[in-house]
Coordinates of C-alpha atoms and ligand atoms in Angstrom, one line a residue:
M440 CA 34.0 -82.3 -25.5
R441 CA 30.4 -82.5 -26.6
D442 CA 27.8 -81.1 -24.2
T443 CA 26.3 -84.6 -23.7
A444 CA 29.6 -86.0 -22.7
L445 CA 30.1 -83.1 -20.2
L446 CA 26.6 -83.7 -18.8
Q447 CA 27.3 -87.4 -18.5
L448 CA 30.4 -86.7 -16.5
A449 CA 28.8 -84.1 -14.4
L450 CA 25.9 -86.4 -13.6
G451 CA 28.4 -89.2 -12.8
L452 CA 26.7 -91.6 -15.1
A453 CA 28.4 -95.0 -15.8
P454 CA 27.6 -97.5 -18.5
P455 CA 25.1 -98.6 -19.7
W456 CA 23.7 -95.1 -19.0
T457 CA 24.5 -92.3 -21.3
V458 CA 23.2 -88.8 -21.9
S459 CA 21.6 -88.8 -25.4
R460 CA 20.6 -85.2 -25.7
S461 CA 19.8 -82.0 -23.9
D462 CA 17.3 -79.2 -24.5
F463 CA 17.3 -75.8 -23.0
D464 CA 14.1 -73.7 -23.0
A465 CA 15.1 -70.2 -21.9
Q466 CA 11.5 -69.0 -22.0
A467 CA 10.3 -71.7 -19.7
H468 CA 13.4 -71.6 -17.5
R469 CA 13.7 -75.3 -18.1
F470 CA 16.7 -77.6 -18.9
D471 CA 15.9 -81.1 -20.0
I472 CA 18.5 -83.9 -20.1
Q473 CA 17.7 -87.1 -21.9
I474 CA 19.3 -90.3 -20.5
D475 CA 19.4 -93.6 -22.4
F476 CA 21.1 -97.0 -22.2
A477 CA 23.1 -98.8 -24.8
P478 CA 21.1 -101.2 -27.0
G479 CA 21.4 -104.8 -25.9
S480 CA 22.3 -103.8 -22.3
R481 CA 21.5 -106.2 -19.5
F482 CA 20.4 -105.3 -16.0
A483 CA 20.3 -106.8 -12.5
C484 CA 17.0 -107.8 -11.1
P485 CA 16.0 -105.2 -8.4
V486 CA 14.5 -107.8 -6.2
C487 CA 16.8 -110.8 -6.2
G488 CA 19.9 -109.3 -7.8
A489 CA 20.2 -111.8 -10.6
A490 CA 22.5 -110.3 -13.2
D491 CA 22.2 -110.1 -17.0
C492 CA 18.5 -109.8 -17.4
P493 CA 17.5 -108.4 -20.8
A494 CA 15.2 -105.5 -21.1
Y495 CA 11.6 -106.6 -21.5
D496 CA 10.2 -103.2 -22.3
T497 CA 10.7 -99.6 -21.1
E498 CA 8.8 -97.0 -19.3
R499 CA 9.5 -93.3 -19.7
K500 CA 10.1 -91.4 -16.4
T501 CA 11.1 -87.9 -15.5
W502 CA 12.9 -86.6 -12.3
R503 CA 13.4 -83.2 -11.0
H504 CA 17.1 -82.6 -10.6
L505 CA 19.2 -79.8 -9.0
N506 CA 18.7 -76.5 -10.8
F507 CA 20.9 -75.6 -13.8
F508 CA 21.8 -72.1 -12.7
Q509 CA 18.4 -70.4 -12.2
H510 CA 16.6 -72.9 -14.4
Q511 CA 14.7 -76.0 -13.3
A512 CA 16.5 -79.2 -14.6
Y513 CA 14.9 -82.5 -15.3
L514 CA 16.2 -85.9 -16.2
T515 CA 14.2 -88.1 -18.5
A516 CA 14.9 -91.7 -19.2
R517 CA 13.4 -94.8 -20.7
V518 CA 13.6 -97.1 -17.7
P519 CA 13.8 -100.8 -18.6
R520 CA 11.6 -103.5 -17.1
I521 CA 13.3 -106.8 -17.0
S522 CA 11.9 -110.3 -17.0
C523 CA 13.6 -112.2 -14.1
D524 CA 13.2 -116.0 -14.1
T525 CA 12.5 -116.0 -10.4
C526 CA 10.7 -112.6 -9.8
G527 CA 8.9 -111.9 -13.0
I528 CA 8.6 -108.5 -14.6
K529 CA 10.3 -105.8 -12.6
T530 CA 11.4 -102.2 -13.2
V531 CA 15.2 -101.8 -12.8
S532 CA 16.7 -99.4 -10.3
V533 CA 18.4 -96.4 -11.7
P534 CA 21.5 -95.0 -9.9
W535 CA 20.3 -91.4 -9.7
A536 CA 16.9 -91.8 -8.0
R537 CA 14.9 -94.0 -5.6
P538 CA 12.1 -96.1 -7.0
D539 CA 8.8 -94.2 -7.2
S540 CA 10.4 -90.8 -6.4
G541 CA 9.9 -88.0 -8.9
F542 CA 13.2 -86.3 -7.6
T543 CA 16.8 -87.3 -8.1
L544 CA 18.8 -88.3 -5.0
L545 CA 20.8 -85.1 -5.1
F546 CA 17.6 -83.0 -5.3
E547 CA 16.2 -84.9 -2.3
A548 CA 19.5 -84.3 -0.4
L549 CA 19.1 -80.6 -1.1
V550 CA 15.5 -80.6 0.1
M551 CA 16.5 -82.4 3.3
T552 CA 19.2 -79.9 4.0
M553 CA 16.9 -76.9 3.4
V554 CA 14.0 -78.2 5.6
S555 CA 16.4 -78.6 8.5
A556 CA 17.0 -74.9 8.3
M557 CA 13.8 -73.2 7.3
P558 CA 10.0 -73.8 7.3
V559 CA 8.8 -76.4 4.8
A560 CA 6.4 -74.0 3.2
A561 CA 9.3 -71.6 2.5
V562 CA 11.4 -74.4 0.9
A563 CA 8.4 -75.4 -1.2
R564 CA 8.1 -71.9 -2.5
I565 CA 11.8 -71.6 -3.2
V566 CA 12.1 -74.8 -5.1
G567 CA 8.7 -74.4 -6.8
E568 CA 7.2 -77.7 -5.6
H569 CA 4.1 -78.5 -3.6
D570 CA 4.9 -79.1 0.0
T571 CA 3.1 -82.5 0.0
R572 CA 5.9 -83.8 -2.3
L573 CA 8.6 -82.5 0.1
W574 CA 6.9 -84.0 3.1
R575 CA 6.9 -87.4 1.3
V576 CA 10.7 -87.1 0.8
M577 CA 11.1 -86.2 4.5
H578 CA 9.0 -89.2 5.6
H579 CA 11.2 -91.5 3.5
Y580 CA 14.6 -90.4 4.9
V581 CA 13.3 -90.0 8.5
D582 CA 11.6 -93.4 8.5
Q583 CA 14.7 -95.0 7.0
A584 CA 17.0 -93.4 9.6
R585 CA 14.7 -94.3 12.5
A586 CA 14.7 -97.9 11.3
H587 CA 18.4 -97.9 11.9
T588 CA 18.3 -96.2 15.2
T589 CA 19.3 -98.2 18.3
A590 CA 17.8 -97.7 21.7
A591 CA 19.7 -100.5 23.3
D592 CA 21.3 -98.5 26.1
V593 CA 18.4 -96.3 27.1
T594 CA 17.6 -96.3 30.8
R595 CA 16.3 -92.8 31.6
I596 CA 13.3 -91.2 29.8
A597 CA 11.6 -87.9 30.0
I598 CA 7.9 -87.9 28.9
D599 CA 6.1 -84.8 28.0
E600 CA 3.1 -83.7 25.9
T601 CA 2.9 -80.8 23.6
A602 CA -0.1 -79.2 21.9
A603 CA -0.4 -79.7 18.2
R604 CA -2.7 -77.6 16.0
R605 CA -3.9 -74.8 18.3
G606 CA -4.4 -77.2 21.2
H607 CA -6.9 -79.5 19.7
N608 CA -4.6 -82.4 19.5
Y609 CA -1.6 -83.5 21.6
I610 CA 1.5 -85.4 20.8
T611 CA 3.4 -87.1 23.6
L612 CA 7.2 -87.1 23.3
F613 CA 9.6 -89.6 24.7
A614 CA 13.2 -88.3 25.1
D615 CA 16.3 -90.3 26.0
I616 CA 17.7 -88.1 28.8
D617 CA 21.3 -89.3 28.5
Q618 CA 21.6 -88.7 24.8
A619 CA 19.3 -85.7 24.7
R620 CA 17.3 -87.0 21.7
V621 CA 13.7 -87.6 21.0
L622 CA 13.2 -91.4 20.7
F623 CA 9.5 -91.5 20.0
A624 CA 6.6 -89.2 19.3
T625 CA 2.9 -90.3 19.2
E626 CA -0.5 -88.8 19.0
G627 CA -2.5 -88.4 22.2
R628 CA -1.6 -88.1 25.9
D629 CA -3.2 -91.1 27.5
A630 CA -1.8 -94.3 29.0
N631 CA -1.7 -95.9 25.6
T632 CA 1.0 -93.6 24.4
I633 CA 3.3 -95.3 26.9
T634 CA 2.3 -98.7 25.6
A635 CA 3.2 -97.5 22.1
F636 CA 6.5 -96.2 23.3
A637 CA 7.4 -99.5 25.0
D638 CA 6.6 -101.4 21.8
D639 CA 8.7 -99.0 19.7
L640 CA 11.6 -99.2 22.2
A641 CA 11.6 -103.0 21.8
T642 CA 11.7 -102.8 18.0
H643 CA 14.8 -100.6 18.3
G644 CA 16.7 -103.0 20.5
G645 CA 15.7 -101.4 23.8
D646 CA 14.1 -103.1 26.8
P647 CA 11.1 -101.6 28.6
E648 CA 12.3 -103.4 31.7
A649 CA 15.6 -101.7 31.5
I650 CA 14.1 -98.3 32.0
E651 CA 15.1 -97.2 35.5
D652 CA 13.9 -93.6 35.7
V653 CA 11.2 -91.6 34.1
C654 CA 10.3 -88.0 34.5
I655 CA 6.6 -87.1 34.0
D656 CA 4.0 -84.6 35.1
M657 CA 1.3 -85.8 37.6
S658 CA -1.2 -86.9 34.9
P659 CA -2.9 -90.1 36.1
A660 CA -2.7 -91.4 32.5
F661 CA 1.1 -91.2 32.5
I662 CA 1.3 -92.7 36.0
K663 CA -0.8 -95.6 34.9
G664 CA 1.0 -96.0 31.6
V665 CA 4.4 -96.2 33.3
A666 CA 3.2 -98.7 35.9
E667 CA 1.8 -101.0 33.2
N668 CA 4.6 -100.7 30.6
L669 CA 7.8 -99.7 32.3
P670 CA 7.7 -102.0 35.4
N671 CA 11.1 -101.1 36.8
A672 CA 11.0 -97.4 36.3
A673 CA 11.0 -95.1 39.3
I674 CA 8.9 -92.0 38.7
T675 CA 10.2 -88.5 39.2
F676 CA 7.5 -85.8 39.0
D677 CA 8.8 -83.0 36.9
K678 CA 9.6 -80.1 39.3
F679 CA 8.3 -77.4 37.0
H680 CA 4.9 -79.1 36.9
A681 CA 4.9 -79.5 40.7
V682 CA 5.6 -75.8 41.2
K683 CA 2.9 -75.0 38.6
I684 CA 0.3 -76.7 40.8
V685 CA 1.1 -74.5 43.7
N686 CA 1.4 -71.5 41.4
D687 CA -2.1 -72.1 40.0
A688 CA -3.4 -72.2 43.6
V689 CA -2.0 -68.7 44.2
D690 CA -3.8 -67.5 41.0
Q691 CA -7.1 -69.0 42.3
V692 CA -6.7 -67.3 45.6
R693 CA -6.0 -64.0 43.8
R694 CA -9.0 -64.3 41.5
A695 CA -11.3 -64.9 44.5
E696 CA -9.8 -62.1 46.6
Q697 CA -9.8 -59.6 43.7
K698 CA -13.6 -59.6 43.6
G699 CA -13.7 -57.5 46.8
Q700 CA -10.2 -55.9 46.5
H701 CA -9.7 -53.4 43.8
L702 CA -6.0 -53.1 45.0
L703 CA -5.3 -56.5 43.3
R704 CA -6.5 -55.5 39.8
G705 CA -3.7 -55.9 37.2
T706 CA -1.4 -57.8 39.6
R707 CA -1.9 -61.3 38.1
Y708 CA 1.5 -61.6 36.6
L709 CA 3.2 -60.2 39.6
W710 CA 2.2 -63.3 41.7
L711 CA 3.3 -65.7 39.0
R712 CA 6.9 -64.4 39.1
N713 CA 9.7 -64.9 41.6
P714 CA 10.8 -61.8 43.5
A715 CA 14.1 -61.6 41.6
N716 CA 12.3 -61.5 38.3
L717 CA 9.8 -58.7 39.0
S718 CA 10.0 -55.6 36.9
D719 CA 10.6 -52.2 38.6
R720 CA 6.9 -51.4 38.3
Q721 CA 5.8 -54.8 39.7
R722 CA 8.2 -54.4 42.5
A723 CA 6.8 -50.9 43.3
T724 CA 3.3 -52.3 43.2
L725 CA 4.2 -55.1 45.5
D726 CA 5.8 -52.7 48.0
S727 CA 2.7 -50.5 47.9
L728 CA 0.3 -53.3 48.7
P729 CA -0.8 -54.1 52.3
T730 CA 0.7 -57.6 51.9
R731 CA 0.2 -58.6 55.5
H732 CA -3.5 -58.4 55.1
L733 CA -3.8 -60.0 51.7
K734 CA -4.6 -63.7 51.3
T735 CA -2.9 -63.6 47.9
A736 CA 0.3 -62.5 49.5
R737 CA 0.2 -65.4 52.0
A738 CA -0.4 -67.8 49.2
Y739 CA 2.5 -66.3 47.3
Q740 CA 4.8 -66.8 50.3
I741 CA 3.7 -70.5 50.5
R742 CA 4.5 -71.0 46.8
L743 CA 8.0 -69.4 47.2
A744 CA 8.6 -71.7 50.2
F745 CA 7.6 -74.7 48.0
Q746 CA 10.2 -73.8 45.5
D747 CA 12.8 -73.8 48.2
L748 CA 12.2 -77.5 48.6
Y749 CA 14.4 -77.9 45.6
Q750 CA 17.3 -76.1 47.3
Q751 CA 17.5 -78.8 50.0
V752 CA 20.8 -80.6 50.1
G753 CA 19.5 -84.2 50.2
P754 CA 16.5 -86.5 50.5
E755 CA 16.3 -86.5 54.3
Q756 CA 16.4 -82.7 54.5
A757 CA 13.9 -82.5 51.7
T758 CA 11.5 -84.9 53.4
S759 CA 11.4 -82.9 56.7
F760 CA 11.2 -79.6 54.7
L761 CA 8.3 -81.0 52.7
K762 CA 6.5 -82.1 55.9
R763 CA 6.9 -78.6 57.5
W764 CA 5.7 -77.0 54.3
Y765 CA 2.7 -79.3 54.1
F766 CA 1.7 -78.5 57.7
W767 CA 1.9 -74.7 56.9
A768 CA 0.0 -75.0 53.6
T769 CA -2.8 -77.2 55.0
H770 CA -3.2 -74.7 57.9
S771 CA -3.3 -71.7 55.7
R772 CA -7.1 -71.6 55.6
L773 CA -6.8 -70.9 51.8
E774 CA -8.8 -73.6 50.1
P775 CA -6.9 -73.7 46.7
V776 CA -3.6 -73.9 48.6
I777 CA -4.9 -76.7 50.8
D778 CA -6.0 -78.6 47.7
A779 CA -2.6 -78.1 46.0
A780 CA -0.9 -79.3 49.2
R781 CA -3.0 -82.4 49.2
T782 CA -2.1 -83.1 45.5
I783 CA 1.6 -82.7 46.4
K784 CA 1.1 -85.1 49.3
R785 CA -0.5 -87.7 47.0
H786 CA 2.6 -87.5 44.8
W787 CA 5.1 -87.2 47.6
D788 CA 7.4 -90.1 46.6
G789 CA 7.8 -89.0 43.0
I790 CA 8.5 -85.4 44.1
L791 CA 11.1 -86.5 46.6
R792 CA 12.6 -88.9 44.0
W793 CA 14.1 -85.9 42.3
F794 CA 16.7 -85.8 45.1
N795 CA 18.0 -89.1 43.9
S796 CA 17.4 -88.9 40.2
K797 CA 17.9 -85.2 39.6
I798 CA 15.9 -85.5 36.4
A799 CA 13.4 -82.9 35.1
N800 CA 11.9 -82.1 31.7
G801 CA 13.6 -78.8 32.0
L802 CA 16.9 -80.7 31.7
M803 CA 15.9 -81.3 28.2
E804 CA 16.0 -77.6 27.4
G805 CA 18.0 -78.3 24.2
V806 CA 15.5 -80.8 23.1
N807 CA 12.5 -78.6 24.0
S808 CA 13.8 -75.7 22.0
L809 CA 14.3 -78.1 19.0
I810 CA 10.7 -79.2 19.4
Q811 CA 9.5 -75.6 19.3
A812 CA 11.6 -75.1 16.3
A813 CA 10.1 -78.2 14.7
K814 CA 6.6 -76.8 15.3
A815 CA 7.6 -73.6 13.6
K816 CA 9.2 -75.3 10.7
A817 CA 6.3 -77.6 10.2
R818 CA 3.9 -74.6 10.3
G819 CA 0.8 -75.5 8.2
Y820 CA 1.9 -79.2 8.4
R821 CA -1.3 -81.0 7.2
S822 CA -1.0 -84.0 9.5
I823 CA 0.3 -85.1 12.8
R824 CA 2.5 -87.5 10.9
N825 CA 4.2 -84.5 9.3
L826 CA 4.8 -82.9 12.7
K827 CA 6.2 -86.1 14.1
T828 CA 8.6 -86.4 11.2
M829 CA 9.8 -82.8 11.7
V830 CA 10.4 -83.5 15.4
Y831 CA 12.4 -86.6 14.6
L832 CA 14.3 -84.7 11.9
L833 CA 15.3 -81.9 14.3
A834 CA 15.4 -83.5 17.7
G835 CA 16.0 -87.2 17.0
K836 CA 19.8 -87.1 16.3
L837 CA 19.2 -89.3 13.3
D838 CA 21.8 -90.5 10.9
L839 CA 20.0 -89.5 7.7
R840 CA 22.5 -91.1 5.3
L841 CA 21.8 -88.5 2.6
P842 CA 23.2 -89.2 -0.8
A843 CA 26.3 -87.0 -1.5
Ligands
ZN971 ZN1 14.7 -111.5 -9.5

């Protein structure tokens, strides 16, 4: 068998395409395969599909293919343009590559597999391509897969923001709680992000009015956005955010008290933890403090009590527990704790809603860790669009339909 025939077989080429020659440059670590078509061949119009169009002229193109051992391999072909009676002059589609891509389908499939497993910058280094070209491939497959995604049965959503680029920008993520997948990611963290989500949901066969439950933090922007765009959704305030509000109050009490109390120096992280999670040293410090006389210790007890809210067995028990807690907190004479209690009071219904919905952003632990992984793999990502694409790729449960 001649080497061109072998290459033709290996590439899976069918008539009219044939391998006409190959050149190997050991010095340059480069293997070039020349593809041609039989003279007089006719082609289908890439737009309307009309068959038997004659070649009008040709254009020389080159594609990066899978490596030949350790050498970079390239396919080069004269690609015919046809003259279609209906559509005019068009470049024909070749079976080994997408229009306008400089990579073959198999090279793209390899790239997509690699970027799911390691940082894009590392993949770029390994394959010897600029990462911008790899991002372009990722955008194509992710956009295409998202276009085929259905959101028809979605009824429960978790909404959360995450910092992009050292906290200067935010993206807001919308996750389908029941299928544990990210449905939508968009820049910003204002009410408009929820309008954009509702639009996107509708384009994927979902219905904003069918959303029954959402989990959000207490950001007024999210509350407003939900009311305006997801009219039938009951809000559950994320319990980790609710606890954080009381936790922050403890920290404020500690900061103020520490000014006159050298005993509290270096105890910041002690008060942010639960007793069961204290290190031996923190435990010893806590035991040595005159806790009965410390405002910080009182605030800490109030925070621990607030967490017990979530141990209540049902909505009624929770309601009376929360009332008792509110009375205690508002009579604590600790300004930050009183403020936190009032914030809790203003969001009472959404906090108690948890006892019916049992949804929290922490439920999405699997999704959250994939988002963190996406941020790591997208490290040095040049645009928010790149970050969103990586989030969809890792956490979107997409069907990428990669060429095999
Ligand atoms: Zn046509």
